[in-house]
Amino acid sequence: MTERNIKIETEYIRLDALLKYAGLVGTGGEAKLAIQNSEVLVNGEPCTMRGKKLRPGDRTELDGQILIVG
């Protein structure tokens, strides 16, 4: 598993935007499908809300890639 810190300058970032920003998906459509199919874990739990607000300290995982919002 690869773990990366993703620094944001705002209060939060939406889950679908984080996946695109970090390059784990190529398009918003890919993000939507991965999230709808429960392939994305947020803080260890499957998340199907693509508009989920992630704040510093939140941990997201997809395909063995771990992103930590900072």
Short mmCIF file of C-alpha atoms in Angstrom, two decimals, residues 15-68:
data_model
loop_
_atom_site.label_atom_id
_atom_site.label_comp_id
_atom_site.label_asym_id
_atom_site.label_seq_id
_atom_site.Cartn_x
_atom_site.Cartn_y
_atom_site.Cartn_z
CA LEU A 15 -14.47 12.93 -1.83
CA ASP A 16 -14.88 12.85 -5.61
CA ALA A 17 -12.67 15.95 -6.00
CA LEU A 18 -9.97 14.39 -3.78
CA LEU A 19 -9.83 11.23 -5.90
CA LYS A 20 -9.42 13.32 -9.06
CA TYR A 21 -6.96 15.77 -7.48
CA ALA A 22 -4.74 12.93 -6.25
CA GLY A 23 -4.87 11.17 -9.62
CA LEU A 24 -6.51 7.97 -8.37
CA VAL A 25 -9.21 8.38 -11.05
CA GLY A 26 -9.06 10.16 -14.38
CA THR A 27 -12.53 11.65 -14.47
CA GLY A 28 -15.44 12.60 -12.26
CA GLY A 29 -17.37 9.72 -13.82
CA GLU A 30 -14.72 7.23 -12.72
CA ALA A 31 -14.84 8.70 -9.21
CA LYS A 32 -18.64 8.43 -9.16
CA LEU A 33 -18.54 4.75 -10.18
CA ALA A 34 -15.85 3.81 -7.67
CA ILE A 35 -17.76 5.55 -4.88
CA GLN A 36 -21.15 4.08 -5.89
CA ASN A 37 -19.60 0.58 -6.01
CA SER A 38 -18.34 0.95 -2.41
CA GLU A 39 -14.72 0.66 -3.58
CA VAL A 40 -13.68 3.74 -1.60
CA LEU A 41 -13.03 3.61 2.14
CA VAL A 42 -13.15 6.74 4.27
CA ASN A 43 -11.62 6.32 7.72
CA GLY A 44 -11.83 2.54 7.28
CA GLU A 45 -15.51 2.40 6.28
CA PRO A 46 -17.02 2.08 2.78
CA CYS A 47 -18.43 5.44 1.65
CA THR A 48 -21.02 5.89 -1.10
CA MET A 49 -21.46 9.67 -0.71
CA ARG A 50 -19.45 11.35 -3.46
CA GLY A 51 -20.02 14.77 -1.91
CA LYS A 52 -18.64 13.62 1.46
CA LYS A 53 -16.65 16.47 2.99
CA LEU A 54 -13.15 15.41 3.98
CA ARG A 55 -11.21 17.50 6.45
CA PRO A 56 -7.59 17.35 7.65
CA GLY A 57 -6.90 14.03 9.33
CA ASP A 58 -9.42 12.07 7.22
CA ARG A 59 -8.04 8.96 5.52
CA THR A 60 -9.27 7.69 2.15
CA GLU A 61 -8.37 4.42 0.44
CA LEU A 62 -8.89 3.14 -3.11
CA ASP A 63 -7.09 0.24 -4.82
CA GLY A 64 -4.39 0.04 -2.15
CA GLN A 65 -3.66 3.77 -2.38
CA ILE A 66 -4.12 5.67 0.89
CA LEU A 67 -4.64 9.42 0.95
CA ILE A 68 -4.45 11.42 4.17
#
